[in-house]
Structure formats: C-alpha cells, structure tokens
Amino acid sequence: MMWMPQRRIWILAGIAIGLGLGATCGHHSVRGDDPPARIDHLDIIDCHTHFYDPSRPEGVPWPPKDSSLYRTVLPGHFRALKQYRPVSGTVIVEASSRVEDNAWLLGLAAEDPFIVGIIGRLPVGSTEFPRQLNRFAANSLFRGIRMRSSRLDELLRASREDEAALKDLHLLADKGLTLDVNGGSGTPAVVAKAAEKIPRLRMVINHIGNVKVSSSSPPEDWAESIRSAARYPNVFCKISALVENADRESGAKAPDDLGFYRPYLDVVWDAFGDDRVIYASNWPVSERAADYESLQRIVFEYAAERGKEATRNFASLNSKRAYQWVERTGRRESIQGE
C-alpha cells in the first residue's frame, strides 16, 4: 500500500519544518522585536519619573528655563511615548526643593490611578521635618523621600557624636516609608553605612550610583561599593540613568547596544540578585540620551536573559516590596496594547 510511505514523508516533512521553525523562533537577536523569555501581560511600574508644570503661577525651580526639559510634563505625555513594553504605573520622584510641590504631585496623583506612589522631598534635619512628614505621610500615596548622598553622609558623620542626627531617618522607618538616595558613584558606600545604622529603613540607590558607563571595565571602587550596599537586605537598587551616564560625544545619543551596558548590569544584578533590582527610567531627563523605547529595550532584554521570574520581579514585584506602592483601581486600563 503506497499511501503509508507517502504519509510518512508528509509527517517527517512536518516534523522537520516544525523543528526548523522552533529553532528560528527560539533564537532572539539582541535587536529583535520580541525579547527572549517574553512574558505576556507583564506588569511594569516605572519607579523614577518626573512630572512638573512651568505654567503654574508659582512656576518650577527645576528644570531651569534654558533647559530642553523646561516644558509641561504630565502623566499623559508619558503614556503617549512609544514603549518597548507597556508601562502600567509609575512612582514619581519629586525633584523640586519646595515643600508645597509635594502637595502638587499628590494632587496630580489623586486624579490619576496610573500614579501608584510619590517619593517626595523634605528638609531632613530641619525642625520642620517631623511636622511635614506627618502631614504628607497621612496620604497613602506618599511613599518616602529622596535625599542627596552628600547630605546623608553628613548626618552619618554627625551621628558619631550625637545619635540624634539620624532621628528623622528613624522617624521615616517608623512610618514604614522608604529613603531614595541620589548622588555620585560613591553613593552605594554611603548607603551601606546608613543601612548598617538603620536596618529597619528601606533604602533605594538611584541610577546605580551614577557611575560613568563606558566601553572600559566598570571601576572597581564603584563595583565594590555596589557589593557592599547589597550585603544589607534593606537596600535596593534602581537600574536607571544608564543612557544619561553613557560615555558619548556632547549632544550625541547614547549607545543602544545591550553589550555596551552589560558589564555594569552584571555588577549590579549579581550583587543585588533577582529580588532587589528595580526598573526605573528617569524620564524625561533620559530623553536627552535616548528615546524611551530604546532605554526600556536595553534593560528588559537583559532582564529576559535572567529568566521570567527575574523579569517579573524587576518589572514591578521588587518595587512593591521596596516602596509598598498603592494598588489602585483602574490603573491597568491605561496600558497600551501589546
């Protein structure tokens, strides 16, 4: 019966085609449209955005008028960006030193469930700090404050003589809030000292410590400071500002090849592990070096190499632990279609 061999031929051909397609589909170049280990319906919280409106009667202290960033920047503008993977919420970081601008952001958040938390800015060490913290912490969307690493270092030095120098940070911990720390490449080392002094306080290093990213090997002093901070379980690290800190000609865009950033990402991820790295963009500051889709692609392609669970943690679960941001009804309705 001749139909049996013919049938076998078709079966074998089908298997061969299937294997060929499987091999093709299983291979993803770094620049491919679909990332490896792609996860449908990935919940992504961008934990470092800045929103402001210079047209307000009182204006804004940042950014300066001569900056390309000096324009109205609101959540709607962010959602309109072309994105590599849809972002479903954000934690805003207040860049203004004016206390009342914290209230403005909270007002913005009240009207938009896309905003799941605010990291404010208050004068740590001032007589007004306890009262202002109590005022803003009464709003569940106020999830903590940010300070400069230089100021944190001052307080740590002062605490050698007077432990009360750290009382405001202990108060922050008492309220279950989080401390963001921003500064130069020595920031992780300062955070490590603070984490040892105040183990109850969750801390987040901003922008992987603002190390200069180049084609050279990562600086060993920075790498060691990252590892020292990571030894404390209450410390997290935002993988952000990679493109802004990339070595490039003045005015040029940052490299968009994952390989350029990989050695630095390896240092941070190997130190903090899958459970304490946080996705963040630093938009709109980041746009001076790369478009949002590109910066997002770089880090999510890297995360995909670490696996699906690591990607989910990086995208939102780790930030939930770090900030305890607020789940809000309706926030996912603004997700762009995949």
Coordinates of C-alpha atoms in Angstrom, one line a residue:
M1 CA 0.0 0.0 0.0
M2 CA 1.7 3.1 -1.3
W3 CA -0.1 5.6 0.9
M4 CA 1.8 4.6 4.0
P5 CA 5.2 5.8 2.8
Q6 CA 3.7 8.9 1.4
R7 CA 2.1 9.6 4.7
R8 CA 5.4 9.1 6.5
I9 CA 7.0 11.5 4.1
W10 CA 4.5 14.2 5.0
I11 CA 4.8 13.5 8.7
L12 CA 8.6 13.7 8.5
A13 CA 8.4 16.9 6.5
G14 CA 6.1 18.4 9.0
I15 CA 8.4 17.5 11.9
A16 CA 11.4 18.9 10.1
I17 CA 9.6 22.2 9.3
G18 CA 8.4 22.4 12.9
L19 CA 11.9 21.8 14.2
G20 CA 13.2 24.4 11.9
L21 CA 10.7 27.0 12.9
G22 CA 11.2 26.1 16.5
A23 CA 15.0 26.7 16.2
T24 CA 14.3 30.0 14.4
C25 CA 11.7 31.2 16.9
G26 CA 13.9 30.1 19.8
H27 CA 16.7 32.4 18.7
H28 CA 16.4 36.1 19.5
S29 CA 19.0 38.6 18.5
V30 CA 19.7 41.5 20.9
R31 CA 18.0 43.8 18.5
G32 CA 14.9 41.7 17.8
D33 CA 11.4 43.0 18.1
D34 CA 10.4 40.2 20.6
P35 CA 12.6 39.8 23.6
P36 CA 13.7 36.3 24.8
A37 CA 11.6 34.8 27.6
R38 CA 8.8 37.2 26.6
I39 CA 6.0 37.4 29.2
D40 CA 2.5 38.4 28.1
H41 CA 0.7 41.0 30.3
L42 CA 3.9 41.9 32.1
D43 CA 3.1 44.4 34.9
I44 CA 5.7 47.2 34.6
I45 CA 6.0 50.0 37.2
D46 CA 8.4 52.8 36.2
C47 CA 9.8 53.9 39.5
H48 CA 11.5 57.1 38.5
T49 CA 9.6 59.7 36.5
H50 CA 9.5 63.4 37.0
F51 CA 6.3 65.5 36.3
Y52 CA 6.0 69.3 36.6
D53 CA 4.3 72.3 35.0
P54 CA 6.2 75.6 34.5
S55 CA 2.9 77.2 33.6
R56 CA 1.7 77.1 37.2
P57 CA 1.6 80.6 38.7
E58 CA 4.5 79.8 41.0
G59 CA 6.5 78.2 38.2
V60 CA 9.0 75.5 38.9
P61 CA 12.5 75.6 40.5
W62 CA 13.6 72.7 38.3
P63 CA 14.3 72.3 35.4
P64 CA 15.9 75.7 34.6
K65 CA 14.3 77.8 31.8
D66 CA 17.3 77.3 29.5
S67 CA 16.8 73.5 29.6
S68 CA 15.2 71.4 26.9
L69 CA 13.3 69.8 29.7
Y70 CA 11.6 73.2 30.6
R71 CA 8.0 72.4 29.4
T72 CA 4.9 71.0 30.9
V73 CA 5.4 67.3 31.6
L74 CA 2.5 65.3 32.8
P75 CA 1.4 61.6 33.0
G76 CA -0.5 61.9 29.7
H77 CA 2.7 62.8 27.9
F78 CA 4.4 59.8 29.4
R79 CA 1.7 57.4 28.4
A80 CA 1.9 58.7 24.8
L81 CA 5.5 57.6 24.5
K82 CA 6.4 54.7 22.2
Q83 CA 7.2 51.9 24.6
Y84 CA 9.0 48.6 24.2
R85 CA 6.7 47.0 26.7
P86 CA 3.6 48.9 28.1
V87 CA 4.1 50.6 31.4
S88 CA 1.2 50.1 33.7
G89 CA 2.0 52.6 36.5
T90 CA 4.7 54.9 37.9
V91 CA 6.3 56.1 41.1
I92 CA 7.1 59.8 40.8
V93 CA 10.2 61.3 42.3
E94 CA 10.0 64.9 43.3
A95 CA 12.9 67.0 42.0
S96 CA 11.8 70.3 43.5
S97 CA 13.1 71.5 46.8
R98 CA 9.8 73.4 47.6
V99 CA 7.8 71.6 50.2
E100 CA 4.5 72.5 48.6
D101 CA 5.4 70.9 45.4
N102 CA 4.9 67.6 47.2
A103 CA 1.3 68.6 47.7
W104 CA 1.0 69.4 44.0
L105 CA 2.2 65.9 43.0
L106 CA -0.2 64.3 45.4
G107 CA -3.0 66.4 43.9
L108 CA -1.9 65.1 40.5
A109 CA -1.9 61.5 41.8
A110 CA -5.4 61.8 43.3
E111 CA -6.8 62.3 39.8
D112 CA -4.8 59.6 38.0
P113 CA -4.7 55.9 39.2
F114 CA -1.6 55.4 36.9
I115 CA 0.4 57.0 39.7
V116 CA 1.0 54.4 42.4
G117 CA 3.3 56.4 44.7
I118 CA 5.2 59.6 45.3
I119 CA 8.8 59.9 46.6
G120 CA 8.8 63.4 48.0
R121 CA 11.5 65.8 49.1
L122 CA 11.6 67.2 52.6
P123 CA 14.3 69.0 54.6
V124 CA 15.9 66.2 56.6
G125 CA 17.5 67.6 59.8
S126 CA 15.3 70.7 60.0
T127 CA 12.9 71.5 62.8
E128 CA 10.1 71.3 60.3
F129 CA 10.8 67.8 59.2
P130 CA 8.7 65.8 61.7
R131 CA 5.6 68.0 61.1
Q132 CA 5.9 68.0 57.4
L133 CA 6.5 64.2 57.3
N134 CA 3.4 63.6 59.4
R135 CA 1.4 65.9 57.1
F136 CA 2.4 64.1 53.9
A137 CA 2.6 60.6 55.3
A138 CA -1.2 60.9 56.1
N139 CA -1.7 60.3 52.3
S140 CA -1.1 56.7 51.5
L141 CA 0.4 57.6 48.1
F142 CA 3.3 59.4 49.8
R143 CA 5.8 56.5 49.9
G144 CA 9.0 58.2 51.1
I145 CA 11.6 60.9 50.4
R146 CA 14.7 61.3 48.4
M147 CA 17.9 63.0 49.6
R148 CA 21.4 63.6 48.3
S149 CA 24.1 61.1 49.3
S150 CA 26.3 64.0 50.5
R151 CA 23.6 65.1 53.0
L152 CA 23.2 61.5 54.2
D153 CA 26.9 61.3 54.7
E154 CA 26.9 64.5 56.7
L155 CA 24.2 63.0 59.0
L156 CA 26.1 59.8 59.4
R157 CA 29.3 61.7 60.4
A158 CA 27.3 63.8 62.8
S159 CA 25.8 60.7 64.4
R160 CA 29.2 59.7 65.6
E161 CA 28.9 62.5 68.2
D162 CA 25.2 62.6 68.5
E163 CA 22.9 59.7 67.5
A164 CA 20.0 62.2 67.3
A165 CA 21.4 63.4 64.0
L166 CA 19.6 60.4 62.5
K167 CA 16.3 60.9 64.3
D168 CA 14.5 62.0 61.1
L169 CA 15.5 58.9 59.3
H170 CA 14.4 56.7 62.2
L171 CA 11.1 58.5 62.0
L172 CA 10.9 57.7 58.3
A173 CA 11.5 54.0 59.2
D174 CA 8.9 54.1 62.0
K175 CA 6.3 55.1 59.4
G176 CA 7.2 52.3 57.0
L177 CA 8.4 54.7 54.4
T178 CA 11.4 54.5 52.0
L179 CA 14.5 56.6 51.5
D180 CA 15.8 57.2 48.0
V181 CA 19.4 58.2 47.8
N182 CA 20.9 60.0 44.8
G183 CA 24.5 61.2 44.2
G184 CA 27.8 60.2 42.6
S185 CA 29.5 56.9 42.2
G186 CA 30.3 56.8 46.0
T187 CA 26.6 56.8 46.8
P188 CA 26.3 53.0 47.4
A189 CA 29.1 53.1 50.0
V190 CA 27.3 55.8 51.9
V191 CA 24.0 53.8 51.7
A192 CA 25.8 50.8 53.1
K193 CA 26.8 52.8 56.2
A194 CA 23.3 54.1 56.6
A195 CA 21.8 50.6 56.2
E196 CA 24.0 49.3 59.0
K197 CA 22.9 52.1 61.3
I198 CA 19.2 51.9 60.4
P199 CA 18.4 48.4 59.3
R200 CA 14.6 49.0 59.6
L201 CA 14.7 51.7 56.9
R202 CA 14.3 50.5 53.3
M203 CA 16.7 52.4 51.0
V204 CA 16.9 52.6 47.3
I205 CA 20.1 53.6 45.4
N206 CA 19.2 55.8 42.5
H207 CA 20.7 55.4 39.0
I208 CA 23.1 52.5 40.0
G209 CA 25.1 55.2 41.8
N210 CA 25.5 57.4 38.7
V211 CA 28.7 55.7 37.6
K212 CA 30.0 56.7 34.2
V213 CA 29.2 53.9 31.8
S214 CA 31.9 53.3 29.1
S215 CA 33.4 50.6 27.0
S216 CA 36.0 50.1 29.6
S217 CA 35.6 47.7 32.5
P218 CA 33.4 49.0 35.4
P219 CA 35.5 50.9 38.0
E220 CA 36.4 48.5 40.8
D221 CA 35.8 51.1 43.5
W222 CA 32.2 51.6 42.3
A223 CA 31.7 47.8 41.9
E224 CA 32.9 47.2 45.4
S225 CA 30.6 49.9 46.8
I226 CA 27.7 48.3 45.0
R227 CA 28.6 44.9 46.5
S228 CA 29.0 46.5 50.0
A229 CA 25.5 48.1 49.8
A230 CA 23.9 44.9 48.5
R231 CA 25.1 43.0 51.6
Y232 CA 22.2 44.7 53.5
P233 CA 18.8 43.2 52.8
N234 CA 17.1 46.6 53.3
V235 CA 18.9 48.1 50.3
F236 CA 17.5 48.0 46.7
C237 CA 18.9 49.5 43.5
K238 CA 17.2 51.2 40.6
I239 CA 18.6 50.3 37.3
S240 CA 18.2 53.7 35.7
A241 CA 20.0 56.6 34.1
L242 CA 22.2 54.1 32.1
V243 CA 21.8 56.1 28.9
E244 CA 22.3 59.5 30.5
N245 CA 25.6 58.3 32.1
A246 CA 26.8 56.6 29.0
D247 CA 30.1 57.8 27.6
R248 CA 29.3 59.7 24.4
E249 CA 30.0 62.8 22.4
S250 CA 28.3 66.0 23.6
G251 CA 24.8 66.1 22.2
A252 CA 25.0 62.6 20.8
K253 CA 22.6 59.8 21.6
A254 CA 23.8 57.0 23.9
P255 CA 24.8 53.6 22.5
D256 CA 21.7 51.4 22.1
D257 CA 23.5 48.1 22.2
L258 CA 22.9 45.9 25.3
G259 CA 26.5 44.7 25.1
F260 CA 27.8 48.2 25.9
Y261 CA 25.9 48.2 29.2
R262 CA 26.2 44.5 30.1
P263 CA 29.3 44.7 32.3
Y264 CA 27.7 47.3 34.5
L265 CA 24.4 45.5 34.6
D266 CA 26.2 42.3 35.6
V267 CA 27.8 44.0 38.6
V268 CA 24.5 45.4 39.9
W269 CA 22.4 42.3 39.2
D270 CA 25.0 39.8 40.5
A271 CA 25.3 41.9 43.7
F272 CA 21.6 42.5 44.4
G273 CA 20.1 39.4 42.9
D274 CA 16.7 39.0 41.2
D275 CA 14.9 40.3 44.3
R276 CA 16.3 43.8 44.8
V277 CA 16.8 45.4 41.4
I278 CA 14.1 47.9 40.3
Y279 CA 13.0 49.1 36.9
A280 CA 13.2 52.9 36.5
S281 CA 13.7 55.3 33.6
N282 CA 14.5 58.8 34.9
W283 CA 12.2 60.2 32.2
P284 CA 12.1 62.9 30.9
V285 CA 15.7 63.5 31.8
S286 CA 16.6 60.3 29.9
E287 CA 15.2 61.6 26.6
R288 CA 18.3 63.7 26.1
A289 CA 20.3 60.5 25.7
A290 CA 17.8 58.0 24.2
D291 CA 14.1 57.6 23.4
Y292 CA 12.0 55.7 25.9
E293 CA 11.6 52.6 23.8
S294 CA 15.4 52.2 23.4
L295 CA 16.3 52.6 27.1
Q296 CA 13.5 50.2 28.0
R297 CA 14.5 47.6 25.5
I298 CA 18.1 47.6 26.8
V299 CA 17.2 46.7 30.3
F300 CA 14.3 44.3 29.6
E301 CA 16.3 42.4 27.1
Y302 CA 18.9 42.0 29.8
A303 CA 16.3 41.0 32.4
A304 CA 14.9 38.4 30.0
E305 CA 18.2 36.7 29.9
R306 CA 17.9 36.3 33.7
G307 CA 14.6 34.5 33.2
K308 CA 10.8 35.1 33.5
E309 CA 10.7 35.2 37.3
A310 CA 13.6 37.7 37.4
T311 CA 11.8 39.8 34.8
R312 CA 8.6 40.0 36.7
N313 CA 10.5 40.9 39.9
F314 CA 12.4 43.6 38.1
A315 CA 9.3 45.0 36.4
S316 CA 7.2 45.5 39.5
L317 CA 7.4 43.0 42.3
N318 CA 10.6 44.2 43.7
S319 CA 9.4 47.8 43.7
K320 CA 6.3 46.7 45.5
R321 CA 8.5 45.4 48.3
A322 CA 10.7 48.4 48.3
Y323 CA 8.1 51.2 48.2
Q324 CA 4.9 49.3 49.1
W325 CA 3.2 51.4 46.4
V326 CA -0.5 51.5 46.3
E327 CA -2.5 49.2 44.0
R328 CA -5.2 51.5 42.5
T329 CA -8.4 50.6 40.8
G330 CA -8.3 51.4 37.1
R331 CA -4.5 51.8 36.7
R332 CA -4.2 49.0 34.2
E333 CA -6.8 50.5 32.0
S334 CA -4.3 52.9 30.7
I335 CA -1.9 50.2 29.5
Q336 CA -1.1 50.5 25.8
G337 CA -2.0 47.4 23.7
E338 CA 0.8 44.9 23.3

